[in-house]
Coordinates of C-alpha atoms and ligand atoms in Angstrom, one line a residue:
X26 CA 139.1 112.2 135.3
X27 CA 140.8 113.0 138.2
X28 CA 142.9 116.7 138.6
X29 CA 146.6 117.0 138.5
X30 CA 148.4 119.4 140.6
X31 CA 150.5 121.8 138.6
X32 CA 153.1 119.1 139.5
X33 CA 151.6 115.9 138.2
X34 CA 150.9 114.8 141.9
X35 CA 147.3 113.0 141.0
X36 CA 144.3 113.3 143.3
X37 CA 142.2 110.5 142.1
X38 CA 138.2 110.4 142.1
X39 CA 138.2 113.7 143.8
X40 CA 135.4 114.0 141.6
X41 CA 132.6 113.4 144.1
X42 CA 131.0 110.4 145.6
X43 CA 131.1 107.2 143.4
X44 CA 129.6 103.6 143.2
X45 CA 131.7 100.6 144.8
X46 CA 131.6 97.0 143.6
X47 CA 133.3 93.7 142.6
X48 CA 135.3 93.4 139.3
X49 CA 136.9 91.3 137.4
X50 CA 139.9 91.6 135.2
X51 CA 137.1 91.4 132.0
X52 CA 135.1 94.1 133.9
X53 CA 137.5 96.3 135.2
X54 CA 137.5 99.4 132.7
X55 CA 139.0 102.8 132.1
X56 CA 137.9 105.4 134.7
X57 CA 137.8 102.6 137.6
X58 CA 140.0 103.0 140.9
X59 CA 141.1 99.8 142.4
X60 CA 143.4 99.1 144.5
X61 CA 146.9 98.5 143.0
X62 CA 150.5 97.1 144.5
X63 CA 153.0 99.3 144.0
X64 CA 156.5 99.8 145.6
X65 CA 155.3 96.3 147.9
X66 CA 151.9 98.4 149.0
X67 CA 148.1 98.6 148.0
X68 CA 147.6 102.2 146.6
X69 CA 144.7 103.6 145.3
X70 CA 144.7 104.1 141.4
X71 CA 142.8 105.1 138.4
X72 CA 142.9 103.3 135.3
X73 CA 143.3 105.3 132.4
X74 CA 143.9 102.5 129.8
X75 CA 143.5 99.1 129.1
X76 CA 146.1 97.2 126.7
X77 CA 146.3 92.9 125.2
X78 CA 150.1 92.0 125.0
X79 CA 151.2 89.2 124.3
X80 CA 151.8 88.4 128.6
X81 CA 148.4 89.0 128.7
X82 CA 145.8 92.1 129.5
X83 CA 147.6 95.4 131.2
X84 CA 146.2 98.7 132.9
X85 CA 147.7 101.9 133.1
X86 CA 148.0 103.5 136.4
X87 CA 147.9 106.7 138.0
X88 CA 148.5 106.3 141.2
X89 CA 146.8 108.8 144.1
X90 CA 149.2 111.3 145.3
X91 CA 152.3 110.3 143.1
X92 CA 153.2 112.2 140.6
X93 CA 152.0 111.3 137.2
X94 CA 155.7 110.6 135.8
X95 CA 155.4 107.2 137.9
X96 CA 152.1 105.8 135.9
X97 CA 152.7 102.6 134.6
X98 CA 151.4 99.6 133.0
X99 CA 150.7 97.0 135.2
X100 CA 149.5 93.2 134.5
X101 CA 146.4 92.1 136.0
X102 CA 148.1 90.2 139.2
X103 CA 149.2 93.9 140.5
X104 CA 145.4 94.6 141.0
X105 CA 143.7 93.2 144.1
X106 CA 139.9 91.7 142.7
X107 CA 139.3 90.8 146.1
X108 CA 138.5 94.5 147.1
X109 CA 135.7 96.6 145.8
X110 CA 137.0 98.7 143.3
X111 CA 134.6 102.5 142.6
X112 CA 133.6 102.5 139.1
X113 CA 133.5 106.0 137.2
X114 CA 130.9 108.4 137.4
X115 CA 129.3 108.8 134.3
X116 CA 127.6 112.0 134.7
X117 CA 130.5 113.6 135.7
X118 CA 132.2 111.9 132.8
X119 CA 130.0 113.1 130.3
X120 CA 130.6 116.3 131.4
X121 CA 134.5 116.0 131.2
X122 CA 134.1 115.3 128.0
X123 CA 133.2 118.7 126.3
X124 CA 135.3 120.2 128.7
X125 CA 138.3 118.6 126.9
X126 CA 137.8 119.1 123.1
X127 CA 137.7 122.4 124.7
X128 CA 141.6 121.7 126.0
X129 CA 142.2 120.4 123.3
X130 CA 142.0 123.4 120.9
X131 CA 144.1 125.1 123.3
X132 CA 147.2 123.0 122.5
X133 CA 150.1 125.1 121.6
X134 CA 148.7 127.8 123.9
X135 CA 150.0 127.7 127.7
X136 CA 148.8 125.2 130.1
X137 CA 146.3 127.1 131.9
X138 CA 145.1 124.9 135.3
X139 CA 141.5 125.7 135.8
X140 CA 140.2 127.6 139.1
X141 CA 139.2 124.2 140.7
X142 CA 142.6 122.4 140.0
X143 CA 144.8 125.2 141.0
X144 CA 143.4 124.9 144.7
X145 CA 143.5 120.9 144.9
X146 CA 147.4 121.3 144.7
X147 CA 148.6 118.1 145.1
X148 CA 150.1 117.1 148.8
X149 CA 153.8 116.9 147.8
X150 CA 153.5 120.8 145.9
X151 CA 151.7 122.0 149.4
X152 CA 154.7 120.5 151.3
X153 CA 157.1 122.4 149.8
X154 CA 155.0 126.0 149.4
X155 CA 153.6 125.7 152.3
X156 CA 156.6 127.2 154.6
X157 CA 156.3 131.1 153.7
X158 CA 154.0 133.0 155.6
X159 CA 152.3 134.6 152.5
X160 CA 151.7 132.5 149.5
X161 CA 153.7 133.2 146.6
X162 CA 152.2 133.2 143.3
X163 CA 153.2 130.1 142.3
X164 CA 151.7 128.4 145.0
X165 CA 148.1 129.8 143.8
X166 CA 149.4 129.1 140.3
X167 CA 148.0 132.2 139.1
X168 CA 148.1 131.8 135.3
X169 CA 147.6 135.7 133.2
X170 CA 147.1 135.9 129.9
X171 CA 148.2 133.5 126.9
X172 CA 150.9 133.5 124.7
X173 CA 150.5 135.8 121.2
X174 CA 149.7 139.3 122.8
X175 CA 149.8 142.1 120.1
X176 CA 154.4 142.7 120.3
X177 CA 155.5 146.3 120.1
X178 CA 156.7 147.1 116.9
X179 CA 160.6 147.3 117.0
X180 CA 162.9 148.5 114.5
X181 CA 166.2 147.0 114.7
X182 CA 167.8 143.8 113.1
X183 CA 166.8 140.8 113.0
X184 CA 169.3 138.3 115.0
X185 CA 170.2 136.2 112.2
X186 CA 170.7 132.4 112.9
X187 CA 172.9 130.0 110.6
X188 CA 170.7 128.6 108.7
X189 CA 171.7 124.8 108.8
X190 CA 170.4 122.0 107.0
X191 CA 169.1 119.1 108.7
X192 CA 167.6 115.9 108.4
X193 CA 164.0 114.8 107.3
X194 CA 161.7 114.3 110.6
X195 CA 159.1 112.2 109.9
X196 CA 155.5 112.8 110.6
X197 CA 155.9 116.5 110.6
X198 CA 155.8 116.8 107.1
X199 CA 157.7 118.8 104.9
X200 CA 160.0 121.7 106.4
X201 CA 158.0 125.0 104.5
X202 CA 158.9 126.6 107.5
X203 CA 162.5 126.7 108.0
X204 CA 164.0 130.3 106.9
X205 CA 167.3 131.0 105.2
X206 CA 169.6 132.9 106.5
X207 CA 168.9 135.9 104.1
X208 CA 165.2 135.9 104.0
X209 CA 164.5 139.2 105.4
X210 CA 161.6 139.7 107.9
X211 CA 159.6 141.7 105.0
X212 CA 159.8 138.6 102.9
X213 CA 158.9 136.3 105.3
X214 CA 156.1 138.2 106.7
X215 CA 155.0 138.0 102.9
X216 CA 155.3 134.2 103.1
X217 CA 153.4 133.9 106.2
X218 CA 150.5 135.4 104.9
X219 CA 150.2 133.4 101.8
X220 CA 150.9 130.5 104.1
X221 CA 148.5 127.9 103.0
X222 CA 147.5 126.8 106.5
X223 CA 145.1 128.5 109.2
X224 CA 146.7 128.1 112.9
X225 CA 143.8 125.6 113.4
X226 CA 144.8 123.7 110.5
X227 CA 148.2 123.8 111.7
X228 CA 146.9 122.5 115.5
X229 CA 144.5 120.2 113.8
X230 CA 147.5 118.6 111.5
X231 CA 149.8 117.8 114.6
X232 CA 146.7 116.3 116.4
X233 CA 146.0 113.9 113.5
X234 CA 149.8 113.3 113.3
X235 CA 150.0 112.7 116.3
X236 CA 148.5 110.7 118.9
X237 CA 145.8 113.0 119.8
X238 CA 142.5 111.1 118.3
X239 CA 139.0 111.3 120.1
X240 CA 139.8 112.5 123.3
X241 CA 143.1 114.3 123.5
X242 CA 142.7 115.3 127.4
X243 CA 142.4 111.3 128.0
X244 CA 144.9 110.4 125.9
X245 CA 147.5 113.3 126.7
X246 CA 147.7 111.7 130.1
X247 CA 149.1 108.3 129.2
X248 CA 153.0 107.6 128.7
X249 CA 152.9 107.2 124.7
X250 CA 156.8 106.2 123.8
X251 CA 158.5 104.1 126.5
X252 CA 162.2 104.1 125.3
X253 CA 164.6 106.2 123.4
X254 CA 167.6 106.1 122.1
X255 CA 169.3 108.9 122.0
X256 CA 173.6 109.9 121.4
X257 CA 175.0 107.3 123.4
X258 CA 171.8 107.2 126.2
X259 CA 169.0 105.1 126.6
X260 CA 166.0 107.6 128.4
X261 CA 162.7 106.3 129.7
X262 CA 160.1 108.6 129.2
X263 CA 157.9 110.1 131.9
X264 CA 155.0 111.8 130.1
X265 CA 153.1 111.9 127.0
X266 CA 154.6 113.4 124.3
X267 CA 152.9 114.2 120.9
X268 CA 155.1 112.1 118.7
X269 CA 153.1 111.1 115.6
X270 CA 150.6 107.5 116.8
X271 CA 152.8 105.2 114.8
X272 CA 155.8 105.6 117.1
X273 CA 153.5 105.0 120.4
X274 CA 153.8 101.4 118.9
X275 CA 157.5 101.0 119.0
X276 CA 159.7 99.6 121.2
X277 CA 162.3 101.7 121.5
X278 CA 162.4 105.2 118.8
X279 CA 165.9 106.6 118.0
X280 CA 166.0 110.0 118.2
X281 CA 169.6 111.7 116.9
X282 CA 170.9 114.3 119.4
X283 CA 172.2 116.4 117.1
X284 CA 168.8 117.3 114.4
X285 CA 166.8 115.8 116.7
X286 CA 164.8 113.9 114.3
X287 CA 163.0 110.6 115.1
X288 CA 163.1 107.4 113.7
X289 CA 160.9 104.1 114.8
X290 CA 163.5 101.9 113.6
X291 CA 167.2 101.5 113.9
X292 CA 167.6 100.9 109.9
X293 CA 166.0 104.4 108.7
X294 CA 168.2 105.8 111.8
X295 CA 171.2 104.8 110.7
X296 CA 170.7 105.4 107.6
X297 CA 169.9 109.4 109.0
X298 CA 173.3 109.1 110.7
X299 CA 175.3 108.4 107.8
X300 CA 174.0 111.4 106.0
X301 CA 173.3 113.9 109.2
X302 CA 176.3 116.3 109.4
X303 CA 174.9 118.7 112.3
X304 CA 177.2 118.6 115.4
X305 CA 175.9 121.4 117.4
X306 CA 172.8 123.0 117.9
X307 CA 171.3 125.1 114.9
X308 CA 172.3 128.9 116.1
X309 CA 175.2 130.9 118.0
X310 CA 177.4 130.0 120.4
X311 CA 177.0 132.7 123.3
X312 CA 179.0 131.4 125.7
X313 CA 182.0 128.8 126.3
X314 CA 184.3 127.4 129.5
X315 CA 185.8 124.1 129.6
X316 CA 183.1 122.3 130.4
X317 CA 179.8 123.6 128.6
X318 CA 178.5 125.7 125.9
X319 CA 175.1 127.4 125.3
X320 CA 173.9 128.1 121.8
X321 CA 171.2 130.7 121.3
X322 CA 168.4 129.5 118.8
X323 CA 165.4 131.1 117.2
X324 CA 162.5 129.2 117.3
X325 CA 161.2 131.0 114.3
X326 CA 164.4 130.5 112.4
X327 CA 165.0 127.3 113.1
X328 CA 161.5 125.7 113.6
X329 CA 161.7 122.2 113.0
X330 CA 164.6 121.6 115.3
X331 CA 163.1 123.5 118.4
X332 CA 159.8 121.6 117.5
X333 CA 161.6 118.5 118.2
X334 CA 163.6 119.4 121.0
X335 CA 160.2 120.5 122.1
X336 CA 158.7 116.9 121.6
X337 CA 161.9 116.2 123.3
X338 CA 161.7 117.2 126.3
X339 CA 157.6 116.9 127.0
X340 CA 158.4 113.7 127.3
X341 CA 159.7 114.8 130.7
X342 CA 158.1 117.8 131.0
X343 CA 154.2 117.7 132.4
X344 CA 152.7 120.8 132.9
X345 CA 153.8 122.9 130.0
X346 CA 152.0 122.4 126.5
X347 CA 154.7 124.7 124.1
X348 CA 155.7 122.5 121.2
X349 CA 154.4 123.4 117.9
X350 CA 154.1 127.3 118.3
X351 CA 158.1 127.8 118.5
X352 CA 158.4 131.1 116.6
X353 CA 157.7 133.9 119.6
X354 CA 160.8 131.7 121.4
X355 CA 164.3 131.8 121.8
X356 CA 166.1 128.9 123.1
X357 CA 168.9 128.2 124.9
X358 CA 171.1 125.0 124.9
X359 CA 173.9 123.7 127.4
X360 CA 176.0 121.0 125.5
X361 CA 179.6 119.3 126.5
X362 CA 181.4 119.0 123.5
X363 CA 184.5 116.2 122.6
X364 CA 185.5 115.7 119.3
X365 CA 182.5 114.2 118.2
X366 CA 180.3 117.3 118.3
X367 CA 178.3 119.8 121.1
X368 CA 175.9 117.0 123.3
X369 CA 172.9 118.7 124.8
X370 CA 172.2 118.8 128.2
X371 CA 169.7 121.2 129.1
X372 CA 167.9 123.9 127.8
X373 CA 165.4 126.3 128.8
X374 CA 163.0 128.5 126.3
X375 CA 162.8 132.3 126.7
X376 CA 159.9 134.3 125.4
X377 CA 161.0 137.3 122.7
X378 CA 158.9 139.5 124.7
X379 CA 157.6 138.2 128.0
X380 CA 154.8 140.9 129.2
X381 CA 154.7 139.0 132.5
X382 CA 158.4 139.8 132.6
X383 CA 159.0 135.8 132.7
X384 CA 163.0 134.9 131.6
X385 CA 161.8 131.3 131.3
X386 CA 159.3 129.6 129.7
X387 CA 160.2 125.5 129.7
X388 CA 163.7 124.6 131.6
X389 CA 165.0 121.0 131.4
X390 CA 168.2 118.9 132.4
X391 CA 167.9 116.0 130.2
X392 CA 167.3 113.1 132.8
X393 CA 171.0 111.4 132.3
X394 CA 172.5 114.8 133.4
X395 CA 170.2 115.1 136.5
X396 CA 171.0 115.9 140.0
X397 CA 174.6 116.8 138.7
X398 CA 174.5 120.9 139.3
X399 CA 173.2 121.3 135.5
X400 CA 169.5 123.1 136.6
X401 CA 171.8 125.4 138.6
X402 CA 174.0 126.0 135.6
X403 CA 170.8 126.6 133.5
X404 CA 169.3 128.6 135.7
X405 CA 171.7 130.9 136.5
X406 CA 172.5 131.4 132.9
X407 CA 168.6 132.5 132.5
X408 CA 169.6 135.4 135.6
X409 CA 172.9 136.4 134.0
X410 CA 171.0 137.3 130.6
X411 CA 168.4 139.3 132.9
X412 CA 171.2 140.8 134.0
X413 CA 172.1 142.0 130.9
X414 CA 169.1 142.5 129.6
X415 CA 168.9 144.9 132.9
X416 CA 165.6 143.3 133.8
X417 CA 164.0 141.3 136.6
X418 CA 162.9 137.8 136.0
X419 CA 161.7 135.0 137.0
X420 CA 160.4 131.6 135.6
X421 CA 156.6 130.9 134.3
X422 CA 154.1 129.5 136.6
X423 CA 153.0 126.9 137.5
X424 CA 156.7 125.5 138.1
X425 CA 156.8 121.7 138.4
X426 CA 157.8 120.0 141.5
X427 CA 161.5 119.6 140.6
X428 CA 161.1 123.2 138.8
X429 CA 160.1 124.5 142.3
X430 CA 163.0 122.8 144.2
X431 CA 165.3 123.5 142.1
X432 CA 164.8 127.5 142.0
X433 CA 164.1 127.3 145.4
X434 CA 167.1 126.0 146.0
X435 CA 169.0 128.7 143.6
X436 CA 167.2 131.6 145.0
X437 CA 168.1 130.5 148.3
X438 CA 171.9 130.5 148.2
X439 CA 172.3 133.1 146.5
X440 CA 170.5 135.5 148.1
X441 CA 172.6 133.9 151.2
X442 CA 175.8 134.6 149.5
X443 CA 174.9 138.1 148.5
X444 CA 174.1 138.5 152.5
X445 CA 177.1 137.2 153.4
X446 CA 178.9 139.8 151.3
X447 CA 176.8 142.7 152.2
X448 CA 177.6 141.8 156.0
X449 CA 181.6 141.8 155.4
X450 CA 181.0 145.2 154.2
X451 CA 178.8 146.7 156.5
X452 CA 176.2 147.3 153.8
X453 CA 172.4 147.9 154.3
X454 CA 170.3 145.8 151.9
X455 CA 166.9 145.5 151.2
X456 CA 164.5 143.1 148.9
X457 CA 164.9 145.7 146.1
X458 CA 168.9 145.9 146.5
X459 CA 168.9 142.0 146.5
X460 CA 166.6 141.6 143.6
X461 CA 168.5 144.5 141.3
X462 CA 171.7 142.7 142.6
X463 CA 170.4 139.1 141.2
X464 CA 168.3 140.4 138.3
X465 CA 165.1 138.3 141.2
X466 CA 161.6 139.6 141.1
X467 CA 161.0 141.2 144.7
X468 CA 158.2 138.7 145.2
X469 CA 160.7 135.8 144.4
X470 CA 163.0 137.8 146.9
X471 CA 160.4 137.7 149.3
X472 CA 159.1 135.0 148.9
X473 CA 162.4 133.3 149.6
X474 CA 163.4 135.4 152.4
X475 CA 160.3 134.2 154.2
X476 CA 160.5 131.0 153.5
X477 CA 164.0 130.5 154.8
X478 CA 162.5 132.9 158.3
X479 CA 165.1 135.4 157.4
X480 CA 162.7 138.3 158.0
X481 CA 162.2 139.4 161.6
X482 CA 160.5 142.1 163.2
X483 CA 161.9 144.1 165.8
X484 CA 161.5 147.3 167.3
X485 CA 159.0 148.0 165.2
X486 CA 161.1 147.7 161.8
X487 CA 161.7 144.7 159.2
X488 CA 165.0 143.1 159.4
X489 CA 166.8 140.5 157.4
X490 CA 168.7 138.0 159.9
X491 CA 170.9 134.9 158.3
X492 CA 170.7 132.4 160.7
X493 CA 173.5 130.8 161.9
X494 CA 172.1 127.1 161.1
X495 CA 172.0 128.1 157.1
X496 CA 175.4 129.6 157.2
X497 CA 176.9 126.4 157.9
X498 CA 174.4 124.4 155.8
X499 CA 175.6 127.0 152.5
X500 CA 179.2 126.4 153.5
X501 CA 178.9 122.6 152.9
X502 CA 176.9 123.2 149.7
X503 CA 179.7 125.3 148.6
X504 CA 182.2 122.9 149.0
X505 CA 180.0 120.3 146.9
X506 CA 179.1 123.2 144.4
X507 CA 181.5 122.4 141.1
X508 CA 180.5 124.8 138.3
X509 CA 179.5 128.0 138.0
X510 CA 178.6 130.3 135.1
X511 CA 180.8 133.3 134.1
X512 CA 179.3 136.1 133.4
X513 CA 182.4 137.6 131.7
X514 CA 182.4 134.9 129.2
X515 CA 179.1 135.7 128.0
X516 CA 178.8 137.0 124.6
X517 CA 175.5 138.2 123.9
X518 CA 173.4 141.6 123.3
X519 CA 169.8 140.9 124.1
X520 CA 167.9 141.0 120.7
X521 CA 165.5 143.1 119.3
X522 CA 163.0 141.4 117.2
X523 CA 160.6 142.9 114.7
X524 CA 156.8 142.0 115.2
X525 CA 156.5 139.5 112.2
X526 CA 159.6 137.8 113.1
X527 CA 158.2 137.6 116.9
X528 CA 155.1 134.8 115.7
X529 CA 153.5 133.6 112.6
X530 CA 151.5 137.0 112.3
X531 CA 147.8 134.9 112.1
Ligands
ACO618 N1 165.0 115.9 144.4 C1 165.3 116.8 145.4 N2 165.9 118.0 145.1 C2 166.2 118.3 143.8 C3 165.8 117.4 142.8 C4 165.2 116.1 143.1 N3 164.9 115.2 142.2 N4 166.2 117.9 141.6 C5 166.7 119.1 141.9 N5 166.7 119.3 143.2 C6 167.1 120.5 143.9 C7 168.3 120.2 144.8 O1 168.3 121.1 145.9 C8 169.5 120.5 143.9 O2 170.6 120.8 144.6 P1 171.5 119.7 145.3 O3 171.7 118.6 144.3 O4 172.8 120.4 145.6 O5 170.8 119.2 146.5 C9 169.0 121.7 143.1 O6 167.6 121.5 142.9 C10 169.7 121.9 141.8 O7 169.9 120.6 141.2 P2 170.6 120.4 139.8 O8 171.3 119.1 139.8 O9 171.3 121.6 139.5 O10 169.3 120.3 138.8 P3 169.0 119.4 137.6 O11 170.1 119.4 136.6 O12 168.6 118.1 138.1 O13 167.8 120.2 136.9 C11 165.5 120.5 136.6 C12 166.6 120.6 137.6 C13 165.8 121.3 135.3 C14 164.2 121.0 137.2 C15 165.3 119.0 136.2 O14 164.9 118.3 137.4 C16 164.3 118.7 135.1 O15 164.6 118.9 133.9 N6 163.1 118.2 135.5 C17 162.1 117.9 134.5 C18 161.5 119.1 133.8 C19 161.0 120.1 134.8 O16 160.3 119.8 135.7 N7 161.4 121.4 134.5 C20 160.9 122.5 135.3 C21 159.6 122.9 134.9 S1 159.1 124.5 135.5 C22 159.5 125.5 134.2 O17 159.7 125.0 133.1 C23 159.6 127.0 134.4
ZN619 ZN1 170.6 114.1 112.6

C-alpha cells in the first residue's frame, strides 16, 4: 500500500525495492504498478481493485503524485502490457495487513498520519508549504491527542435545538439516538448509560453496514458511490465514503438535501420526497443577509442528520475520518434560500471544546458552489465566532490541499488589509496585535507573514514590510471579492455545554 500525503497526493511503491515483470490483463492484480495512460501520458499507478462489467474487466487507479480524488476505473486498453509492470511486495504486504485492522478500529477517531507518512508529504503539499522559512505545524502535520478527552464539567444550559422530525435513512438503522427537545441532559445521560450498545459495537455496526469488510484500510481507499443526486445537482464523488455496501452497487444514489437521507433508487426517493417536510437545516438560524444563512446544529441533538451530512461530505473530503461520533460537535451550515427551502452550501464542524484551541474540525464547499468565494465565506464565519468566543483559532491539522490554499489565501489578505489600516493610522502592530485583531493563532500569523516575506530584519529589530507587489495584487482581489460576512448580523452567544451532553459518556 502505498502512503498518502495529508493531501491525498499518492506516492506509489515507496515501499521499498520490488520485483519487475510481464503481465497480462488475467495476471495483472491488486497491489501491481503498471504503467497507465492518463490525461494523453504513461503515469505510473497502483492498482487497488479489479472489477468485470459488462465492457469488460476494469482497474482502479491511483495514480503517483495525483491526488487520490482523481483514481479511477480504467478498462484494460489504458494499461500498457508491453512494459514491465512491479508486482507487490508480499512481505511488506503482510505486514500492512495487521497494521490496518489496527486503523480500522480507530474509525470515528481523528485521522492520525503515522510518523513515516507525515514526512513523505506528497510533492504538490511541499510546493505550497515549502515558502516560509520555519515550517509551520501543518506542514509537519503534527497530530496531538484524539478526540474524547475528559470535558470540564460546566454548569449552564443546554443550547436546545428544534427537535425536527425527519425521514427514515436506510442502513443506519433505527434513530434511538435522536433527542427531543425537552429531554434534559440528566435524562439523557440516564439513556446513554442503559444504551444497549458498547462504542465498539457501535463502530463495528457501521463497518458491517457499511462497506468496510476484510480490510477496511484497502477498501477505504477506493471511490465507493460514483454519482449522486442531490436538490437540483448531479455530484461526482471524489473519495470513499462509508455509505452502507449495497449503495456502492448503484448507479447513481439520491440523496435529499434537505434530511439528507439516502436512497439507491429514484422510486423509494420520491416516495421520501412526498412525505419529507424539512426545508432547512435541523437547528438555529444564527445569522442571515441576502444571500446566505448559517444554521447552528448539535451533533448530539440532531445525530442522524449530521451523520449524514457527514457521509456527505467524506465523499469529498479525504483526510478526515469524523462521521459516526457527531455528539462532541457543533455544526455549522451556509444555505441560499428561495421559496422552496434553505439549500446547503457549505459547512464546517466545530469541536464543543477544542483543547488544541482548533475553531474547525471538517470545512467543506459542496463541489457545485466551488471556487465561487464560499470557503472564504465559511471561513471567516469560523473567525467571526472566535471572535466572539474571544479566543484564537485555527483549523485542525493536517489541512488538505485545497484546505491549505484556501486559508492560506484568507490569512493572507487579511492580515494585508489589517496592515493597510494600521499604516493609515500610523499604528504599531505586531503578530500578537494582528492575531487578537483577527481572532489568528500567532503561529498562523507567523507563519503567514513569512511566507508572504513580510518580515524583515533591520538594524537589528524585526519589522513587518507590505510589499508593494501584494498591495496591487489585494487591490485586484478586492475588486473580484463579492461577499463578505457581517459580523453585526450575527446572532449567537458561544454555548456552554454540560459534560454528558458534550459525547456519549462511554
Ligand atoms: N485551486 C486553487 N486555489 C484554490 C482552489 C483550487 N481548486 N480552491 C480554493 N482556492 C484558493 C483560492 O485562492 C481562492 O481564492 P480565489 O478564487 O479568489 O483565487 C481561495 O482559496 C478561496 O476560494 P473559495 O472559492 O472561497 O473556496 P471554496 O468555496 O472553493 O472552498 C474548500 C474551499 C472549502 C477548501 C473547498 O475546496 C472544499 O470543500 N474542498 C474539499 C474539502 C476540503 O478539502 N476541505 C478542507 C479540509 S481541511 C479541514 O477540514 C480543516
Ligand atoms: Zn428529506
Amino acid at each position: 500500500m502505498s502512503p498518502n500525503g495529508a493531501n491525498g497526493d499518492a506516492i506509489v511503491g515507496s515501499d521499498g525495492p520490488r520485483q519487475k515483470g510481464k503481465a497480462t490483463p488475467d495476471t495483472l492484480k491488486v497491489g501491481c504498478i503498471a504503467l497507465v495512460t492518463k490525461d494523453g501520458q504513461l503515469r505510473r499507478a497502483e492498482i487497488l481493485s479489479i472489477k468485470e462489467t459488462k465492457s469488460g474487466r476494469q482497474f482502479y487507479c491511483n495514480f503517483d503524485n495525483f491526488n487520490k480524488r482523481l483514481d479511477e476505473w480504467v478498462p484494460i486498453s489504458r494499461i500498457d502490457f508491453e512494459q514491465d509492470v512491479e508486482w507487490p511486495n508480499p512481505e511488506k504486504d503482510k505486514q500492512k495487513d495487521g497494521k490496518s485492522k489496527k486503523t480500522a478500529s480507530a474509525v470515528s477517531k481523528k485521522s492520525q498520519p503515522s510518523k513515516k507518512a507525515q514526512k513523505k508529504v506528497g510533492k504538490r503539499e511541499q510546493s505550497v508549504a515549502s515558502e516560509g522559512q520555519t515550517p509551520h505545524p501543518w506542514t509537519e502535520f503534527v497530530e496531538s491527542q484524539q478526540r474524547g478527552k475528559t470535558p470540564k464539567v460546566e454548569d449552564g444550559d443546554d443550547k436546545a435545538n428544534a427537535s425536527l422530525e425527519i425521514g427514515g435513512t436506510p442502513g443506519i438503522g433505527p434513530d434511538e439516538m435522536e433527542l427531543d427537545e425537552d429531554e434534559t441532559p440528566a435524562s439523557a445521560a440516564k439513556k446513554e448509560h442503559t444504551h444497549p450498545f458498547s462504542r465498539e459495537q457501535e463502530i463495528e455496526k457501521l463497518r458491517t453496514s457499511g462497506s468496510m469488510t476484510q480490510n477496511p484500510a484497502e477498501i477505504a481507499r477506493i471511490r465507493n458511490i460514483s454519482k449522486v443526486e442531490f436538490g437540483r445537482y448531479v455530484l461526482f464523488p471524489w473519495y470513499f465514503s462509508p455509505y452502507p455496501e449495497v449503495f456502492s452497487q448503484e448507479d447513481c444514489i439520491f440523496i435529499c438535501e434537505f434530511c439528507l437521507s439516502y436512497y439507491g433508487s429514484l422510486k423509494s426517493f420520491t416516495r421520501h420526497r412526498m412525505k419529507c417536510t424539512l426545508q432547512h437545516p435541523p437547528g438555529n438560524e444564527i445569522y442571515r443577509d441576502d444571500f446566505i444563512s448559517f444554521f447552528e446544529i448539535d451533533g448530539r441533538r440532531q445525530r442522524t442528520w449530521c451523520r449524514n451530512l457527514c457521509l456527505l461530505s467524506k465523499m469529498f473530503l479525504d483526510h478526515k475520518t469524523l462521521y459516526y461520533d457527531v455528539d462532541p460537535f457543533l455544526f455549522y451550515v451556509m444555505t441560499s434560500r428561495d421559496e422552496k427551502g434553505n439549500h446547503i452550501i457549505g459547512y464546517f464542524s466545530k469541536e464543543k471544546e477544542s483543547t488544541d484551541g482548533y475553531n474547525v474540525a471538517c470545512i467543506l464547499t459542496l463541489p457545485q458552489y466551488q471556487r465561487k468565494g464560499y470557503g472564504r465565506l465559511l471561513i471567516q464565519f469560523s473567525y467571526e465566532l472566535s471572535k466572539i468566543e474571544g479566543k484564537l483559532g485555527s483549523p485542525e491539522k493536517p489541512l488538505s490541499d485545497l484546505g491549505l490554499l484556501s486559508y492560506r489565501q484568507y490569512w493572507s489578505e487579511n492580515i494585508i488589509d489589517l496592515l493597510l489600516g494600521y499604516s493609515e493610522r500610523e499604528e504599531k502592530c505586531t503578530i500578537e496585535g494582528i492575531a487578537t485583531a483577527l481572532a489568528m493563532t500567532t503561529q498562523d500569523v507567523e507563519h503567514t507573514l513569512q511566507a508572504l516575506k513580510m518580515q524583515v530584519y533591520h538594524k537589528g529589530e524585526h519589522k513587518i514590510v507590505i510589499p508593494e507587489k501584494l498591495i496591487q495584487q489585494r487591490e485586484k482581489s478586492r475588486a473580484k471579492q463579492k461577499r463578505l460576512i457581517d459580523p453585526e448580523r450575527i446572532q449567537w452567544k458561544p454555548p456552554v455545554f454540560t459534560a454528558s451532553s458534550r459525547t456519549w459518556g462511554w
